[in-house]
GROMACS .gro file of C-alpha atoms in nm:
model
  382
    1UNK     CA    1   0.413   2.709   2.299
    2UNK     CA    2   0.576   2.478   2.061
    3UNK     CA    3   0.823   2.214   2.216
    4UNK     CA    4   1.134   2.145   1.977
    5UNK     CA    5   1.382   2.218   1.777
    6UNK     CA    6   1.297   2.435   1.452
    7UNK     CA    7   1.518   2.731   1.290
    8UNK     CA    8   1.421   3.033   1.354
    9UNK     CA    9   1.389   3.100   0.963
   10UNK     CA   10   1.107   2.842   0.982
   11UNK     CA   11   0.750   3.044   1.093
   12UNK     CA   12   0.497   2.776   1.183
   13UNK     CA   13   0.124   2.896   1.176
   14UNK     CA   14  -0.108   2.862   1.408
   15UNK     CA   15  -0.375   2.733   1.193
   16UNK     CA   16  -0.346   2.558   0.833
   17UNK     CA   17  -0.525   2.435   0.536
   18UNK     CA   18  -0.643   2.089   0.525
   19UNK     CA   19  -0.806   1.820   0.384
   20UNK     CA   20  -1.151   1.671   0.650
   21UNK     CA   21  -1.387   1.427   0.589
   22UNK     CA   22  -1.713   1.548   0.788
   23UNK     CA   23  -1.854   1.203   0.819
   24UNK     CA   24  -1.843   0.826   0.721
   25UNK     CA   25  -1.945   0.802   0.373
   26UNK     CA   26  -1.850   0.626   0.045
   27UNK     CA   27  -1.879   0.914  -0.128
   28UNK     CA   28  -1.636   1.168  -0.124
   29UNK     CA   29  -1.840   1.455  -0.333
   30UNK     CA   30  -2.025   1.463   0.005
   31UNK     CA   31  -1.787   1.417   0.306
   32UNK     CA   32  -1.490   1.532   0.167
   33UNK     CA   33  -1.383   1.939   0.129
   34UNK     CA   34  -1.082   2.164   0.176
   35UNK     CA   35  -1.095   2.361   0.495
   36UNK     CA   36  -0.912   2.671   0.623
   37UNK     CA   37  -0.840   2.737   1.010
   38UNK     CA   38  -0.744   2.370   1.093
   39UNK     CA   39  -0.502   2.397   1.358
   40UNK     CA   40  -0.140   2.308   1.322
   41UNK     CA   41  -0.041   1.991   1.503
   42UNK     CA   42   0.237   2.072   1.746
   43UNK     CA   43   0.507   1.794   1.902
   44UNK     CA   44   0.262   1.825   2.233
   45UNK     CA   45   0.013   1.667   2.037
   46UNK     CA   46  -0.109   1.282   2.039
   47UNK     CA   47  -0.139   1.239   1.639
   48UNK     CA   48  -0.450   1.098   1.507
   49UNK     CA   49  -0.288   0.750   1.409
   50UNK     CA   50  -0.182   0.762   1.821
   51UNK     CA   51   0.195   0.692   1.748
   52UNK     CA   52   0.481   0.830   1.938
   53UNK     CA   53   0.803   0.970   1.844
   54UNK     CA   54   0.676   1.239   1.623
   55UNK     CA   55   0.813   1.526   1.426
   56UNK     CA   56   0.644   1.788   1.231
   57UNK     CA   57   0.652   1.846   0.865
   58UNK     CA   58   0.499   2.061   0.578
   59UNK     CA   59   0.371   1.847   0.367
   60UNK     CA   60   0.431   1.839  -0.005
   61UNK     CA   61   0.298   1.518  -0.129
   62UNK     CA   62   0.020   1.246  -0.013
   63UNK     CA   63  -0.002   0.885  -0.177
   64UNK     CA   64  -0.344   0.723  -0.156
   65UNK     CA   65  -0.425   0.385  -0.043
   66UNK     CA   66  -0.705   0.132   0.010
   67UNK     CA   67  -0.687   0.216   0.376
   68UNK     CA   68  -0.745   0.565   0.310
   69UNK     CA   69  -1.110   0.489   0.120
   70UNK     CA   70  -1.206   0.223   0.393
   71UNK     CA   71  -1.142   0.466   0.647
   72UNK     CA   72  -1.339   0.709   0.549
   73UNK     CA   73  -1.669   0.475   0.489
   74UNK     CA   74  -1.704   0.360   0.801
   75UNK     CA   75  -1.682   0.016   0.772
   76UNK     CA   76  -1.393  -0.028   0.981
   77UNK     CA   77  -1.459   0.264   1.239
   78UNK     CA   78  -1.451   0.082   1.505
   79UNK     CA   79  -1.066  -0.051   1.447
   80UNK     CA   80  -0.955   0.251   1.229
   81UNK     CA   81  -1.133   0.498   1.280
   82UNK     CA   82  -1.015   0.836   1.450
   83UNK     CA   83  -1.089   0.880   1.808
   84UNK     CA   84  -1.411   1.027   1.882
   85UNK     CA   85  -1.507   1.011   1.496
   86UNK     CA   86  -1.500   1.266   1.274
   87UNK     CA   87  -1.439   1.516   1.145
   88UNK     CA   88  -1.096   1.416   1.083
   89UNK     CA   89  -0.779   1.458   0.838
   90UNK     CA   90  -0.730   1.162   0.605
   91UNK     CA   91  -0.396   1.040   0.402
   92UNK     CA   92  -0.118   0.815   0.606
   93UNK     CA   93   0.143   0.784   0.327
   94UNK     CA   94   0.387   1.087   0.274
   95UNK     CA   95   0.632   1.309   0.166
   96UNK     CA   96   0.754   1.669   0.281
   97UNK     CA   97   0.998   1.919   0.463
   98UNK     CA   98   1.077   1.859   0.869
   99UNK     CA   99   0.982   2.196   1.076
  100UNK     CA  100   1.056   2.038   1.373
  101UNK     CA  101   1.232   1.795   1.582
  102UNK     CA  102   1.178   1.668   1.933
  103UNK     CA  103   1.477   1.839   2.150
  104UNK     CA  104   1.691   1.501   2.152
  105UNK     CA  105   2.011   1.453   2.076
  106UNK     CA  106   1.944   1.095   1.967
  107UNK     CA  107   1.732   1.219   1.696
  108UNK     CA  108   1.853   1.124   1.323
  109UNK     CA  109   1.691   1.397   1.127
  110UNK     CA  110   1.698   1.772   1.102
  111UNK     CA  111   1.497   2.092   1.033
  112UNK     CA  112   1.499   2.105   0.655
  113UNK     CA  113   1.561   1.733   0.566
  114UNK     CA  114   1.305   1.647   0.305
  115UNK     CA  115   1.190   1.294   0.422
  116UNK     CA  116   0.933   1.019   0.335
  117UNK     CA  117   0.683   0.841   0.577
  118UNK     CA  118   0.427   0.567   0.598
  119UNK     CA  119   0.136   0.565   0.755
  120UNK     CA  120   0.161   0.410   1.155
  121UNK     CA  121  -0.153   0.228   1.269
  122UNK     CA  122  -0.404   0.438   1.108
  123UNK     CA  123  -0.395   0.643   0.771
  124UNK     CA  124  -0.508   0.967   0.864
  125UNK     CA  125  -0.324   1.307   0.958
  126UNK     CA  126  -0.137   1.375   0.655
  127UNK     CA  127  -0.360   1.559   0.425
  128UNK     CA  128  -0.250   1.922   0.500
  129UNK     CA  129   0.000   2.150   0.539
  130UNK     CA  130   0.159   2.030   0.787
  131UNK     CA  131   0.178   1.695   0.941
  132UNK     CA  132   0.271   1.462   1.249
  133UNK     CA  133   0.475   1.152   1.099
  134UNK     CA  134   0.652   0.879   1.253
  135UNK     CA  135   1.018   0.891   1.278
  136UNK     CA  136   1.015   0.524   1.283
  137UNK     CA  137   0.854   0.419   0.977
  138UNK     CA  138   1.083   0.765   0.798
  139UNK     CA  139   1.343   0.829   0.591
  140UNK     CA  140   1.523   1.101   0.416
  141UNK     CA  141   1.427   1.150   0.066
  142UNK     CA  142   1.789   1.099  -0.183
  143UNK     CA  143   1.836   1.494  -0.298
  144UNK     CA  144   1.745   1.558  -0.687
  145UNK     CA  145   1.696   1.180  -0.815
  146UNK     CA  146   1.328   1.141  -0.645
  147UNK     CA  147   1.052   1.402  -0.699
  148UNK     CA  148   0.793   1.448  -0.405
  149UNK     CA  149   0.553   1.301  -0.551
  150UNK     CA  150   0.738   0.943  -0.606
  151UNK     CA  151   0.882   0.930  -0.280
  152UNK     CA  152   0.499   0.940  -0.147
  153UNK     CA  153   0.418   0.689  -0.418
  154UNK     CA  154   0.771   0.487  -0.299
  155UNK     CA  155   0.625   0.457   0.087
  156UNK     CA  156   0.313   0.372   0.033
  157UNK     CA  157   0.296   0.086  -0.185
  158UNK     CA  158   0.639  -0.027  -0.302
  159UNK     CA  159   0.751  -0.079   0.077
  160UNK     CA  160   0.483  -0.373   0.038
  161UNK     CA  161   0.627  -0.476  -0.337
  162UNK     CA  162   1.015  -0.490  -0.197
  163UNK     CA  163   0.847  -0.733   0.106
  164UNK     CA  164   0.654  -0.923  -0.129
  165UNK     CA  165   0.976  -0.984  -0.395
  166UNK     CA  166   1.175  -1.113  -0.114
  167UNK     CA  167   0.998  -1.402  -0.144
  168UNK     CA  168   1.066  -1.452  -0.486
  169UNK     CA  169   1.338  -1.665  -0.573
  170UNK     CA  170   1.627  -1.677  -0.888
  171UNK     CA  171   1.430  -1.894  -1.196
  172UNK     CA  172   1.103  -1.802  -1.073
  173UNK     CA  173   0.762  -1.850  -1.294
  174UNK     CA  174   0.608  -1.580  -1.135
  175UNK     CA  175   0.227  -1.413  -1.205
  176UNK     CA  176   0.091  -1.141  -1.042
  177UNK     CA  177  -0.318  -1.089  -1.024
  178UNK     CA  178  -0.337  -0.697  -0.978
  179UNK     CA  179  -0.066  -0.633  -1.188
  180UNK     CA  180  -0.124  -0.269  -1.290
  181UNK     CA  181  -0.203  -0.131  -0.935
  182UNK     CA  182   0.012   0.076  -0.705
  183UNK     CA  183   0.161  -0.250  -0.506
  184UNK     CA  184   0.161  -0.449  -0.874
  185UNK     CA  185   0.341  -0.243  -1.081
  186UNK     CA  186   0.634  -0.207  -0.837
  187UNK     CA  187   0.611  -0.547  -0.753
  188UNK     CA  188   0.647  -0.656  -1.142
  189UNK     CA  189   0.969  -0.443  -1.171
  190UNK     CA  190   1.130  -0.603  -0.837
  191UNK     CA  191   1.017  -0.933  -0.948
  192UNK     CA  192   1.242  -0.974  -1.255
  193UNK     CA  193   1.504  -0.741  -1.035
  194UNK     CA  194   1.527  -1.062  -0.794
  195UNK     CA  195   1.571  -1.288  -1.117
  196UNK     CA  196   1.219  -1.428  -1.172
  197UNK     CA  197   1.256  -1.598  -1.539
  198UNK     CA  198   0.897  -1.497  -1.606
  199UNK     CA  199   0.637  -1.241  -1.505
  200UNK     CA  200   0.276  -1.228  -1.628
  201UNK     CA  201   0.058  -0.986  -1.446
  202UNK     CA  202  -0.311  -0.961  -1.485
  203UNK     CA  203  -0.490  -0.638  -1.549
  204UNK     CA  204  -0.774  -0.426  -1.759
  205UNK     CA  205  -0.459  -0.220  -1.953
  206UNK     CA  206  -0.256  -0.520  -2.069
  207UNK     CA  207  -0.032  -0.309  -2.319
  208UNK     CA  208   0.084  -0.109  -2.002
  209UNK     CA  209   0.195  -0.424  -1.839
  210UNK     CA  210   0.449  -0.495  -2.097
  211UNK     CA  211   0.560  -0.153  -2.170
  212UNK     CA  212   0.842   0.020  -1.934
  213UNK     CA  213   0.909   0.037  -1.633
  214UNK     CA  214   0.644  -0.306  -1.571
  215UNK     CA  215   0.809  -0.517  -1.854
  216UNK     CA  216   0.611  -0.831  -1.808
  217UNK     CA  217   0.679  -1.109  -2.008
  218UNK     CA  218   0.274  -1.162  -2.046
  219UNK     CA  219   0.006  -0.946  -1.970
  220UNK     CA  220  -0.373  -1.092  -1.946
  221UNK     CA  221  -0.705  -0.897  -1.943
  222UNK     CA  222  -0.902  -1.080  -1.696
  223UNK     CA  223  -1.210  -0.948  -1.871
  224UNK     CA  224  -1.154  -1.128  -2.177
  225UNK     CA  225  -0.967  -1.451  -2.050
  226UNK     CA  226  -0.947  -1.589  -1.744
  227UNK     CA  227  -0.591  -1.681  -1.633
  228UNK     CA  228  -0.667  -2.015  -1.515
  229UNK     CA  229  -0.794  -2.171  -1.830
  230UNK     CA  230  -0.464  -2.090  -1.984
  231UNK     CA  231  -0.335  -2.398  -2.131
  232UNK     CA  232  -0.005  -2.268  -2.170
  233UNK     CA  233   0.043  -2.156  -1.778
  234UNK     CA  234  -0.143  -2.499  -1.713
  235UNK     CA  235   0.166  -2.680  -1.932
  236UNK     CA  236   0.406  -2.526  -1.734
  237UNK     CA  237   0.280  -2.373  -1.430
  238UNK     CA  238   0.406  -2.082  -1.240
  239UNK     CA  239   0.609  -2.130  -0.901
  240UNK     CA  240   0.465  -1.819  -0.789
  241UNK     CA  241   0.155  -1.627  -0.775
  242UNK     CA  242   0.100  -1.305  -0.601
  243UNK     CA  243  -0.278  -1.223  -0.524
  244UNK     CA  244  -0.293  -0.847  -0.538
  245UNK     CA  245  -0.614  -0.848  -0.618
  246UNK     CA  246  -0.928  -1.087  -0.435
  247UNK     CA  247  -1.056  -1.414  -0.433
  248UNK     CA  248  -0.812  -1.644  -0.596
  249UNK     CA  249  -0.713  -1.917  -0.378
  250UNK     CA  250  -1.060  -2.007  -0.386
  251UNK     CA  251  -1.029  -2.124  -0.736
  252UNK     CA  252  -0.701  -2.292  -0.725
  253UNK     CA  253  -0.886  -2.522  -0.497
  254UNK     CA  254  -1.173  -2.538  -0.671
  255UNK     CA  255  -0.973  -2.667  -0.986
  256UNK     CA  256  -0.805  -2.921  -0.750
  257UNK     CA  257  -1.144  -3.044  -0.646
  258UNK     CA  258  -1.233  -3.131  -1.021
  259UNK     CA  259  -0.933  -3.249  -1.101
  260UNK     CA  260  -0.803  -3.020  -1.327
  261UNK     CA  261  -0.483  -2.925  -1.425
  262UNK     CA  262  -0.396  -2.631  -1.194
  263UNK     CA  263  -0.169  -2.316  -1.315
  264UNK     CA  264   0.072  -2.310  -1.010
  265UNK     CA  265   0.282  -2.589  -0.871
  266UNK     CA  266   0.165  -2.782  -0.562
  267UNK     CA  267   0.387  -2.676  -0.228
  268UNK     CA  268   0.551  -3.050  -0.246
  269UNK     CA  269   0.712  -2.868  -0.567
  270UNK     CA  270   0.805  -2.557  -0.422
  271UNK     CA  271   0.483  -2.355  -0.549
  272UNK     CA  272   0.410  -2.081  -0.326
  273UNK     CA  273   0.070  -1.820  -0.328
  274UNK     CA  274   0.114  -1.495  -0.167
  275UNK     CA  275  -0.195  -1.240  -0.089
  276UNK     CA  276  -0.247  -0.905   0.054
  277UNK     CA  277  -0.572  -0.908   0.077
  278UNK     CA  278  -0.904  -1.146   0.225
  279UNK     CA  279  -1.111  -1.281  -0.073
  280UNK     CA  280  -1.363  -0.990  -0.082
  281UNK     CA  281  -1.225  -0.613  -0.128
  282UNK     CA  282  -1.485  -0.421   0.047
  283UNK     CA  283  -1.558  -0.522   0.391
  284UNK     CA  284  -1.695  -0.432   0.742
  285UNK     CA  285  -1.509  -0.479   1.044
  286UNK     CA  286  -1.678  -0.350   1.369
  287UNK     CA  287  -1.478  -0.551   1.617
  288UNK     CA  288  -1.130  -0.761   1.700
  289UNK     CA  289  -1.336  -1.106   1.661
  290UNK     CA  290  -1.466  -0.945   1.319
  291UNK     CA  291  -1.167  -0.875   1.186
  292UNK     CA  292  -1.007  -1.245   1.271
  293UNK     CA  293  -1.290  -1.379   1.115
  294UNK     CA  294  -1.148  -1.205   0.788
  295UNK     CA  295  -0.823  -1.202   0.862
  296UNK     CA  296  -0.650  -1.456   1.107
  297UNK     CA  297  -0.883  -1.810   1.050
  298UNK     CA  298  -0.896  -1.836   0.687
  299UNK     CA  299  -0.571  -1.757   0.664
  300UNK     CA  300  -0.393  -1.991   0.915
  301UNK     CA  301  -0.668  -2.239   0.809
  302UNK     CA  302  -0.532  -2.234   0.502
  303UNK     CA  303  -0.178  -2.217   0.541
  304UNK     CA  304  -0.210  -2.539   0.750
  305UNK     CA  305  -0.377  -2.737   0.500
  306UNK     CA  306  -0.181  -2.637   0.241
  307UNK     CA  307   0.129  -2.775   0.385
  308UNK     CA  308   0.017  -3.089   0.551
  309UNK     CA  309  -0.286  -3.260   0.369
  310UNK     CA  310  -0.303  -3.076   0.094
  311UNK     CA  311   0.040  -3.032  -0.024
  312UNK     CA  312   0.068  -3.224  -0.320
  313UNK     CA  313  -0.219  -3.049  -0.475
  314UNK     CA  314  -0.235  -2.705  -0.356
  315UNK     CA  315   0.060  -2.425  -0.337
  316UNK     CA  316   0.193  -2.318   0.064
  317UNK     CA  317  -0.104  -2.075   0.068
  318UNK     CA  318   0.058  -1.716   0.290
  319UNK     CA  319  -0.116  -1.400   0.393
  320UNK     CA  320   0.140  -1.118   0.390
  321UNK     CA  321   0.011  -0.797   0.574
  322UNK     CA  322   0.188  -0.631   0.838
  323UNK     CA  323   0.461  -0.374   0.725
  324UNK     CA  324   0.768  -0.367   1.015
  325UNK     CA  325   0.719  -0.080   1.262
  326UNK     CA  326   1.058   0.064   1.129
  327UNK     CA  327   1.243   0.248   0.873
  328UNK     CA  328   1.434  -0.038   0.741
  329UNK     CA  329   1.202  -0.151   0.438
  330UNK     CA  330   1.147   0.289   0.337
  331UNK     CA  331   1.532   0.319   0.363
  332UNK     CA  332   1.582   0.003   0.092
  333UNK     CA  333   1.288   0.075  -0.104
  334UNK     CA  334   1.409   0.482  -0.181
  335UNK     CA  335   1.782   0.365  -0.183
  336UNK     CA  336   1.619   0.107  -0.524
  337UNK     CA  337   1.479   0.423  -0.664
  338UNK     CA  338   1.758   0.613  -0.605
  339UNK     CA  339   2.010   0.344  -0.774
  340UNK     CA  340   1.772   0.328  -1.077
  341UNK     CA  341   1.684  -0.021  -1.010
  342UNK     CA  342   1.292   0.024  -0.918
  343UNK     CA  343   1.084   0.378  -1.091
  344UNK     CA  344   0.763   0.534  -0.910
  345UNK     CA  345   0.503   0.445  -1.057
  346UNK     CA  346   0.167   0.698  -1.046
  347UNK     CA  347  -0.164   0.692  -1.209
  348UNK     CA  348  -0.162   0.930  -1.536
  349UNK     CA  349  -0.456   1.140  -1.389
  350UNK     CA  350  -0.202   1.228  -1.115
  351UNK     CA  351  -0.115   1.449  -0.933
  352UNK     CA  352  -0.413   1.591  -0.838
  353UNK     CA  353  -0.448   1.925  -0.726
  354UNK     CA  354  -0.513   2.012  -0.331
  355UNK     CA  355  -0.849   2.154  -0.391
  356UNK     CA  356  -1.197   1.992  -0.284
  357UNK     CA  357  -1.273   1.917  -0.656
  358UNK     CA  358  -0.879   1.744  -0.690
  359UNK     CA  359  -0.944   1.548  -0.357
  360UNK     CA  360  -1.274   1.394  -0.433
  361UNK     CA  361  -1.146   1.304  -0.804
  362UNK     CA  362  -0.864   1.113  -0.624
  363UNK     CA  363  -1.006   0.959  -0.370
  364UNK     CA  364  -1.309   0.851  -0.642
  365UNK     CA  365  -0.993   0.691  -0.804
  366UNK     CA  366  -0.841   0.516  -0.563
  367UNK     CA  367  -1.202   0.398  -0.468
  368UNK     CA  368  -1.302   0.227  -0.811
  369UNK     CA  369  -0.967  -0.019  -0.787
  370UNK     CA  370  -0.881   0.062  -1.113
  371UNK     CA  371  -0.638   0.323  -1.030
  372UNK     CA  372  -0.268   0.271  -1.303
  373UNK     CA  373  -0.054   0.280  -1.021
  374UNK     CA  374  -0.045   0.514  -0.726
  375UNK     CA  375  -0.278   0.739  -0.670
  376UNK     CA  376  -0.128   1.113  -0.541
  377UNK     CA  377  -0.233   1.454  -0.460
  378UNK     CA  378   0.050   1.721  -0.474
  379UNK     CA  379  -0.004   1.955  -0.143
  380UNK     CA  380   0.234   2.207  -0.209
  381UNK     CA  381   0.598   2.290  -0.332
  382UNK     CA  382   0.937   2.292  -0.166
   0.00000   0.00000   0.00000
């Protein structure tokens, strides 16, 4: 028996389709199909990302992230993994139709509402027809002015970009390494929204970078040139750089240890270096010590020294990470889409199809981390 409130027009199954991965593995043509029978989560159910205030929804579009690849090797199985292993349902990051409500009269959204929702704690659940999301981290979806598909590709990585460009200032020299991915190329529109006087992002597809909607000022390949030889950058160097990609603070210090001339100002100037991620991109984490190892100490480590003995020489180094546990950053980030001022943007291969063959080419995507923005797979329609 299901426990909320649905319309009676509304017929939820029993059983759905859905995406599983059978086991850990890096390769999805081998853990990764389309199965029939999976049972319907109900609002009785403990979600596989074990957050609370649930409601139900049939799914119409899934956004891909890093988290969702990691997940699904392994490497982090003992932190992310679902409970008891797989087989499991990936994809965190969505957009689709509420079925059902919990029977509160507190509750802000309604049987029909087409909404958007992150991921909560883990990514996994959301690749079917019908999913557990978190009311928390939700919003509704503006009617008409969003497709599905970009309000998936909104939540899951341009939430980050809209945190990230609040910490860009008015007269900003900003550059952003990982330019053309799905938190870069949000991040280069917000970046001149917030008055940055100049963007350069680094990626593989430069002419993409300085086309619409990224408009950077400067795009670099960092296959042919290396950003930090630059003489021009190192002439007049940026106030801001936002690591998107890995492994770049690394060899700001390194330059400050020969003596060179570096390409971002030192913190006594106001020069500030933001990252997402730790300096390697693939990783294992099998426990909480493991995981401070590559998370917590280099980072406070560094953000120490950069402001005390280092700070005339090296930018305020800052790991930004955690996403707030609430809707407040969804709600801003769609109400920016829906004003105009910030456009989806999704890899040119997408949407993929829900198939086996569409999910394995997608998730082979988002796994090679060359992916032209978001990465999404189109369930079903309204």
């Amino acid at each position: 028996m299901r426990v909320g409130k649905s319309e009676s027009a509304t017929v939820i199954p029993d059983t759905m389709k859905a995406a599983r991965v059978s086991d850990y593995g890096d390769d999805a043509a081998k853990v990764l199909t389309i199965e029939e029978g999976v049972k319907v989560p109900t609002l009785e159910d403990t979600p596989p990302a074990e957050f609370k205030d649930s409601m139900l929804i049939k799914v119409l579009s899934v956004a891909l992230a890093p988290g969702d690849v990691r997940v699904m090797s392994g490497k982090t199985r003992e932190l992310q993994g679902p409970p008891g292993g797989p087989p499991y349902t990936p994809g965190g990051d969505v957009c689709g139709i509420v079925v059902q409500v919990p029977e509160d009269e507190k509750c802000r959204f309604r049987v029909g509402q087409r909404v958007a929702a992150r991921f909560l704690n883990k990514p996994m659940g959301a690749l079917g027809e019908y999913a557990l999301v978190s009311m928390s981290v939700c919003d509704v979806v503006p009617d008409d002015s969003i497709s599905s598909n970009e309000a998936a590709a909104l939540v899951s990585s341009a939430t980050v970009a809209v945190i990230l460009a609040d910490r860009i200032k008015k007269g900003d020299r900003v550059l952003i390494f990982g330019a053309g991915g799905g938190v870069g190329s949000h991040l280069c529109q917000l970046a001149r929204l917030r008055g940055a006087s100049f963007v350069a992002g680094v990626a593989r597809d430069t002419q993409r970078l300085l086309e619409k909607p990224l408009c950077c000022d400067q795009a670099i390949d960092y296959t042919a040139t290396d950003p930090f030889s630059i003489q021009t950058f190192k002439d007049d160097p940026f106030d801001v750089i936002v690591d998107l990609s890995c492994g770049n603070f690394p060899k700001i210090v390194a330059s400050k240890s020969k003596s060179k001339k570096s390409i971002i100002k030192s913190a006594s100037k106001g020069g500030r270096y933001y990252t997402t991620n730790p300096d390697k991109p693939v990783f294992e984490l099998h426990s909480w010590y493991g995981a401070m190892k590559v998370f917590l100490f280099p980072a406070l480590w560094r953000a120490i020294y950069s402001r005390s003995i280092y700070r005339y020489s090296l930018p305020s180094y800052s790991y930004v990470f955690a996403l707030p546990e609430t809707s407040d950053i969804v709600t801003r980030t769609l109400n920016l889409a829906n004003e105009g001022e910030l456009q989806a943007s999704i890899d040119p291969q997408a949407p993929f199809p829900f198939t086996t063959e569409g999910l394995r080419d997608a998730f082979k995507l988002q796994g090679s981390y060359h992916a032209k923005g978001k990465v999404v797979i189109s369930v079903s329609e309204e």
